Coordinates of C-alpha atoms in Angstrom, one line a residue:
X94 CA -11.0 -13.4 -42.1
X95 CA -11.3 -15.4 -38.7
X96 CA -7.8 -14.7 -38.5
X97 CA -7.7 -11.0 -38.0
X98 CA -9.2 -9.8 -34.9
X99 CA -6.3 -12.3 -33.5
X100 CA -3.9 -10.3 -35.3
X101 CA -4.9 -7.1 -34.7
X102 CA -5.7 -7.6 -30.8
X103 CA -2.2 -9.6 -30.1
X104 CA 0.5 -8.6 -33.1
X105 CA -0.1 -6.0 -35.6
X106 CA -1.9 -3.0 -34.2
X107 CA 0.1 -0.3 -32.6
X108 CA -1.3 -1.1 -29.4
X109 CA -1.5 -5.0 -29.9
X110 CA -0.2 -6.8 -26.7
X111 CA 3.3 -7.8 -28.9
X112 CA 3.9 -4.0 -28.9
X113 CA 3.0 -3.2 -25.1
X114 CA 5.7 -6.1 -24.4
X115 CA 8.5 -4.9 -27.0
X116 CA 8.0 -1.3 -25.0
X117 CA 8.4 -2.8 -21.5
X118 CA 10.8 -5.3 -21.6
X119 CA 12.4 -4.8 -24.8
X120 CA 12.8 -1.1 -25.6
X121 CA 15.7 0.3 -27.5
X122 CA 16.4 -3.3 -28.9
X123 CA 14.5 -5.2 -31.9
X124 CA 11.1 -6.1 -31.5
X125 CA 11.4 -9.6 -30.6
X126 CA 7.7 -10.2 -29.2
X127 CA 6.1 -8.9 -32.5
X128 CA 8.1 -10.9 -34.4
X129 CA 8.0 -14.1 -33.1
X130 CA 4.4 -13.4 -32.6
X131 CA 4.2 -13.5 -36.4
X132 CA 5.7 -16.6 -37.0
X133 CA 3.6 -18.5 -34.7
X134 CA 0.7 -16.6 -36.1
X135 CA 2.0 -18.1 -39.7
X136 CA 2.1 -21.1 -38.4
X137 CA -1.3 -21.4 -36.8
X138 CA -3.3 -20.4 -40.2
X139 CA -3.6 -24.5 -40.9
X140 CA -7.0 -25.7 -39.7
X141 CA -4.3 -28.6 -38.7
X142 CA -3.9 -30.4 -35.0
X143 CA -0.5 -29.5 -35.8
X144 CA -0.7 -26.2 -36.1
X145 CA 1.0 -23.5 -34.4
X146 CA 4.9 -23.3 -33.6
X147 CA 7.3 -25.4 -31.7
X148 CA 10.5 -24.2 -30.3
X149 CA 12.4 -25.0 -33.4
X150 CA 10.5 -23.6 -35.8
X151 CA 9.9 -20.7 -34.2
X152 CA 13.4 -19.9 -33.5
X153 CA 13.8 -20.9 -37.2
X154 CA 11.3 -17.9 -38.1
X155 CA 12.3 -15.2 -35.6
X156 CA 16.2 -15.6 -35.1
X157 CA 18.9 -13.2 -37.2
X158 CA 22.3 -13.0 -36.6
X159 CA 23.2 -12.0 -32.9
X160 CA 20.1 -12.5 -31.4
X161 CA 20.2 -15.0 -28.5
X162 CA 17.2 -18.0 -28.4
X163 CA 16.4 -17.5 -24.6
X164 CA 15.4 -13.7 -26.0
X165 CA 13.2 -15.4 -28.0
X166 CA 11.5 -17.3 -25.3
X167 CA 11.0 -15.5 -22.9
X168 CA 9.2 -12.5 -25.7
X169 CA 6.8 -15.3 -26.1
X170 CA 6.3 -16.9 -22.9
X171 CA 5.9 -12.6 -21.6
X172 CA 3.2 -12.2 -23.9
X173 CA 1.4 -15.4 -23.7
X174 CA 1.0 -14.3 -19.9
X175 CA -1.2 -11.2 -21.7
X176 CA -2.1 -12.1 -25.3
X177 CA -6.0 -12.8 -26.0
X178 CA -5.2 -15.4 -28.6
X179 CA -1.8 -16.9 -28.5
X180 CA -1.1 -19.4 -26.1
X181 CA 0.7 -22.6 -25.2
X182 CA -0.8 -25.5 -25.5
X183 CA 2.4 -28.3 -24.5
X184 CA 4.1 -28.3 -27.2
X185 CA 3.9 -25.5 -29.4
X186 CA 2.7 -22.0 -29.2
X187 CA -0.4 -21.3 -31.0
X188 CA -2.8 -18.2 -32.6
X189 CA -6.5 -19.4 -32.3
X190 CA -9.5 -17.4 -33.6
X191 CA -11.2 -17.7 -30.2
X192 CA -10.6 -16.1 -27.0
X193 CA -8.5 -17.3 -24.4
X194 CA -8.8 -16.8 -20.5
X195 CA -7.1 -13.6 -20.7
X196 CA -9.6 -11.7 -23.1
X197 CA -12.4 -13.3 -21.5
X198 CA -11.2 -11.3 -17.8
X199 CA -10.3 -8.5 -19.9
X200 CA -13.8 -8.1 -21.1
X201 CA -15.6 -8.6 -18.0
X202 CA -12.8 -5.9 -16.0
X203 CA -13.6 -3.3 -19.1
X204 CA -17.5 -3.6 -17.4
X205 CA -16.6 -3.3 -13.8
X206 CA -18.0 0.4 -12.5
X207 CA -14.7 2.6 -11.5
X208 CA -16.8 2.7 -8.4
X209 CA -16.6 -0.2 -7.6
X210 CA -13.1 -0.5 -8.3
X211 CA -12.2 2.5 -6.8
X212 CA -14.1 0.6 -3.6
X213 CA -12.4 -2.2 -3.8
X214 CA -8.8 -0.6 -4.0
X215 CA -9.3 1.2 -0.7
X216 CA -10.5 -1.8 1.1
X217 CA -7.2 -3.9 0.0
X218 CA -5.1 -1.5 1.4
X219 CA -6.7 -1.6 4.8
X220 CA -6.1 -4.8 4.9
X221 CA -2.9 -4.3 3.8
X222 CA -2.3 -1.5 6.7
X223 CA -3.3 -3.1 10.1
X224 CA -1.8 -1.8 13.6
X225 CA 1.4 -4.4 14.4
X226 CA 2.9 -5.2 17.5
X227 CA 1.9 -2.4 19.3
X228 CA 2.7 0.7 16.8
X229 CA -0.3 2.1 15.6
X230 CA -2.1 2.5 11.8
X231 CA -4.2 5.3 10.9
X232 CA -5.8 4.9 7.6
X233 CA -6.6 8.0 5.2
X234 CA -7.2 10.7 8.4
X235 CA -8.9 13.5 6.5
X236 CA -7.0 16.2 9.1
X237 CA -4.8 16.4 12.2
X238 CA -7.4 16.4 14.5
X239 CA -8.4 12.6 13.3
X240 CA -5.0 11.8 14.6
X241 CA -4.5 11.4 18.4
X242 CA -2.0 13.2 20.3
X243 CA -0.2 10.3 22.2
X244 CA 3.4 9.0 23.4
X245 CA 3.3 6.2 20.6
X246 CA 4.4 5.6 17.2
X247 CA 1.6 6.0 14.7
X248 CA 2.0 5.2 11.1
X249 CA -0.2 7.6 8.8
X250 CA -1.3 6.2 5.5
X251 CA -3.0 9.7 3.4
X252 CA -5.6 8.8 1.2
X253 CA -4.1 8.5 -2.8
X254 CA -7.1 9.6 -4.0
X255 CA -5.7 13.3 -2.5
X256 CA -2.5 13.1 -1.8
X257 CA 0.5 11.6 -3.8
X258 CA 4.1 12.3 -4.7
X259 CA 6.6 10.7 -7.0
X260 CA 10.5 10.5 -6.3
X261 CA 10.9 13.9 -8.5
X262 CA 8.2 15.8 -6.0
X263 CA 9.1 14.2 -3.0
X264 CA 10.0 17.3 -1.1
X265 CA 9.5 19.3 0.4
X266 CA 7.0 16.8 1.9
X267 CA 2.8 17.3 1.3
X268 CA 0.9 19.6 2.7
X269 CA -1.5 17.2 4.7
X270 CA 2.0 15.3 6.1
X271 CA 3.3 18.7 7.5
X272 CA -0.3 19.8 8.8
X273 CA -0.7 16.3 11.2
X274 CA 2.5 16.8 11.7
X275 CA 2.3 19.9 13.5
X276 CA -1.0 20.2 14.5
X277 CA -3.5 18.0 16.7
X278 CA -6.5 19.9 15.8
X279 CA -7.4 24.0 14.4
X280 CA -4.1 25.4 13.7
X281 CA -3.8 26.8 17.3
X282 CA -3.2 23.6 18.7
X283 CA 0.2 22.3 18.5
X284 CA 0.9 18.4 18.8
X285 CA 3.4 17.4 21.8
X286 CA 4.7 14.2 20.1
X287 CA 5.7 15.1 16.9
X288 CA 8.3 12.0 16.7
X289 CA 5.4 10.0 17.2
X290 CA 3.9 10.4 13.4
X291 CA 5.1 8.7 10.9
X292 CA 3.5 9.1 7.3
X293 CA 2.9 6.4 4.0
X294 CA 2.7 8.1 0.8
X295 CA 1.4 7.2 -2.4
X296 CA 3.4 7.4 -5.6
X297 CA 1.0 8.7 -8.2
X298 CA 2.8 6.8 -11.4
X299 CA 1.9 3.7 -9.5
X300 CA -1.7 4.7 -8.4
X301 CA -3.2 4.0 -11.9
X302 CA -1.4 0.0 -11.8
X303 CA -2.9 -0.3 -8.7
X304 CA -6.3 0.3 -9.8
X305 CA -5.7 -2.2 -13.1
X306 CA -4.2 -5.2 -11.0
X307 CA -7.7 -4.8 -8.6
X308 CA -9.5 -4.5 -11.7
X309 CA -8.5 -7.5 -13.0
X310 CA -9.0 -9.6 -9.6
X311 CA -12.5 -8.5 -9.4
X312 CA -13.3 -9.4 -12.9
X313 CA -11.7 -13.0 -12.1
X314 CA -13.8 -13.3 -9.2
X315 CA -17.2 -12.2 -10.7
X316 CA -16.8 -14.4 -13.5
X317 CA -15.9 -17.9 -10.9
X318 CA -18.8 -16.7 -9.0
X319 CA -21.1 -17.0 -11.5
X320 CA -22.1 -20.4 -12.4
X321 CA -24.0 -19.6 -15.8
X322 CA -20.2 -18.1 -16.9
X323 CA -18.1 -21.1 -15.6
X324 CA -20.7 -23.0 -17.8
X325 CA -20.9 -21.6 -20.8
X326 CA -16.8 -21.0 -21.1
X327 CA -16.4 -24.2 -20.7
X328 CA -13.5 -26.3 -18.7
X329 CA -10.7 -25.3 -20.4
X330 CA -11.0 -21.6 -19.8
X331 CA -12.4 -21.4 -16.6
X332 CA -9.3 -23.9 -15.4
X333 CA -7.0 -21.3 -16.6
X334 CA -9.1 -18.6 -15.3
X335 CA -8.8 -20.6 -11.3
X336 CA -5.2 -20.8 -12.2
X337 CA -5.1 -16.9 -12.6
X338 CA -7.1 -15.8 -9.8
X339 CA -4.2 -17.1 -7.2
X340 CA -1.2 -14.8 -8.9
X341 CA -3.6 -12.1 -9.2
X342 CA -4.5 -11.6 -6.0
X343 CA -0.6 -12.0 -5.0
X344 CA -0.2 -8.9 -8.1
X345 CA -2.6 -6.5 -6.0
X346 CA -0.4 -7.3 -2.5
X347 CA 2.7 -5.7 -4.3
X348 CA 1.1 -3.4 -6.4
X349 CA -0.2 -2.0 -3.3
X350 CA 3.3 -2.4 -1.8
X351 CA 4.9 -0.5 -4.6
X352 CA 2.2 1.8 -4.7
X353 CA 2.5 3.3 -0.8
X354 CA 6.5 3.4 -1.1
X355 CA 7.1 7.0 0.3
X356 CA 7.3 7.0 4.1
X357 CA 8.1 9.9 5.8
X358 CA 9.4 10.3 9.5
X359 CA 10.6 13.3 11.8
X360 CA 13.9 14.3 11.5
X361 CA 16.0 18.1 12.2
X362 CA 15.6 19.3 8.8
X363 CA 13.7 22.8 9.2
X364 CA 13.9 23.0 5.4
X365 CA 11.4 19.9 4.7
X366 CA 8.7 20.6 7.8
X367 CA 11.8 18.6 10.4
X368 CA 10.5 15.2 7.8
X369 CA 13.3 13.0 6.2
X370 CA 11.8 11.3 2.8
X371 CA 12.6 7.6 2.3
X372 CA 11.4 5.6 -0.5
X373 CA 11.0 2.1 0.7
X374 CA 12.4 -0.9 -1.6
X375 CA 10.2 -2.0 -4.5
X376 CA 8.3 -5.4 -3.2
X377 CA 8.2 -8.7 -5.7
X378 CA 5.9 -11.1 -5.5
X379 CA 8.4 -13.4 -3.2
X380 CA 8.6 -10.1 -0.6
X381 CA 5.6 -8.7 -0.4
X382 CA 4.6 -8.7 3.6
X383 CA 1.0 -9.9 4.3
X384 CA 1.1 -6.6 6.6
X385 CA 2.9 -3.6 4.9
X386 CA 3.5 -1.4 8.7
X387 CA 5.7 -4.8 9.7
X388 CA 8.3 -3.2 6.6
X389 CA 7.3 0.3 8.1
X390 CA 8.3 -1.0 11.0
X391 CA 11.7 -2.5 10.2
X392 CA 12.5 0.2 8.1
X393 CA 12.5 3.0 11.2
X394 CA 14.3 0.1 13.3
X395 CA 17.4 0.0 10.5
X396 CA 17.8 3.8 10.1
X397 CA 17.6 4.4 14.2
X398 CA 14.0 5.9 14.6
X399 CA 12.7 3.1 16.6
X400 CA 14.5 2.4 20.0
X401 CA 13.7 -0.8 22.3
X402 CA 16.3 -0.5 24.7
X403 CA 15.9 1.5 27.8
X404 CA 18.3 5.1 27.3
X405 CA 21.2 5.3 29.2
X406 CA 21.2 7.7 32.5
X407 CA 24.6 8.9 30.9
X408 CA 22.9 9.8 28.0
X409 CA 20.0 11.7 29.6
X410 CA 22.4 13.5 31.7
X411 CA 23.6 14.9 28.6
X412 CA 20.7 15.9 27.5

């Protein structure tokens, strides 16, 4: 049947896209993406111009007793952002035979060399990571020597690909963190400014996402660059496809945001290598800073690392 690859791919395999969205947004609770899935997917087996589901009938089909109709909606409207086959198309939700935008990308993302993508990852987070306002970015600094010794602030990002954390192995702090930390070169050396380093960590649950969302964004951009492919799919695709390539570049910004959301920075606390953990707030799409060492920045500023003010002759007295 024409009908089943649709099925399978969007509603009844275990790992159809209805699934993946009753895991994420509706676990615990009934599995309102599969079945309202169906009953669009009933309704589209007319070779009609009607076919397919409006918003009455498939509340009609998919409602039981205590289940709300905005539920409803927004299980569809989640996995019409994903699904291969169902889509809107104005007024009614719909299960067609062939493939939409979103299986088109996913195919060409499935061919992309992990090199490449692996490649493409590290450059979007040096872009991501630029020196600001004066205070100083080092990007993936293999040891402490690659790390100058110097009365400034210094934000280190460590390279994921070697060192990661989640917030259950947080500290004591990584090895490479403590090691620039301490050291300016061979283990004999001792750095002066300590205070002076601060360090971005990767979270490895989110390294993996990371890697997907890029994925994705290159596979949108090979297939728009290529004019036999923006041919041959045909207006209606490749217009979604445009419409796609502007939220997916936005989704690699915070992915990367959510991704480096460890940042370390000196404090007395001989049991953690004298470094205080803080996991910085996850971004959204509507926060996400076009330079992620501006939110390192303001983050040190709030918690009293970061002082612009001249120090008091008071104070140094004390001291």
């Amino acid at each position: 049947d024409a009908y089943e690859p649709a099925a399978r791919a969007d509603i009844t395999d275990e790992n159809s896209h209805a699934a993946a969205v009753d895991k994420e947004r509706f676990a615990g609770k009934a599995p309102y993406a599969t079945r309202a899935a169906t009953c669009v997917f009933l309704n589209s087996l007319e070779q009609l111009s009607s076919a397919g589901a409006g918003r009455g009938e498939y509340l009609l089909g998919t409602l039981r007793p205590g289940d709300s109709p905005e539920v409803i909606d927004e299980a569809l409207n989640t996995l019409a952002d994903r699904a291969w086959h169902l889509a809107w198309d104005g007024p009614r939700f719909v299960v067609r035979t062939g493939a939409n935008a979103n299986a088109v990308i996913a195919g060409e993302a499935r061919n992309l060399a992990p090199a490449l993508v692996a490649d493409e990852v590290k450059d979007g987070i040096e872009k991501a990571f630029k020196s600001y306002g004066g205070y100083k970015a080092v990007l993936f600094p293999p040891g402490p020597g690659n790390v100058s010794d110097s009365p400034e602030l210094q934000v280190v990002v460590l390279d994921h690909e070697d060192t990661h954390v989640t917030a259950r192995t947080a500290l004591p702090p990584p090895n490479r963190a403590q090691e620039i930390r301490a050291h300016k070169g061979s283990w004999s050396d001792l750095r002066t400014y300590r205070n002076g380093v601060a360090f971005l960590v990767a979270d490895g649950e989110q390294i993996q996402p990371l890697h997907e969302r890029v994925r994705k964004h290159l596979a949108i951009r090979k297939i728009l660059d290529s004019e036999d492919r923006v041919t041959q799919l045909g207006e209606e695709v490749i217009k979604k496809i445009r419409e796609l390539e502007k939220s997916a570049l936005l989704d690699v910004r915070v992915a990367i945001s959510r991704c480096y959301c460890h940042l370390y920075y000196s404090t007395k606390d001989a049991s953690n290598a004298d470094l205080r953990h803080f996991e910085l707030p996850v971004s959204s799409k509507g926060s996400v800073d076009d330079n992620q060492i501006r939110t390192v920045i303001d983050t040190l500023q709030a918690e009293g690392k970061i002082r612009t003010d001249k120090i008091g002759y008071d104070y140094l007295r004390s001291k």
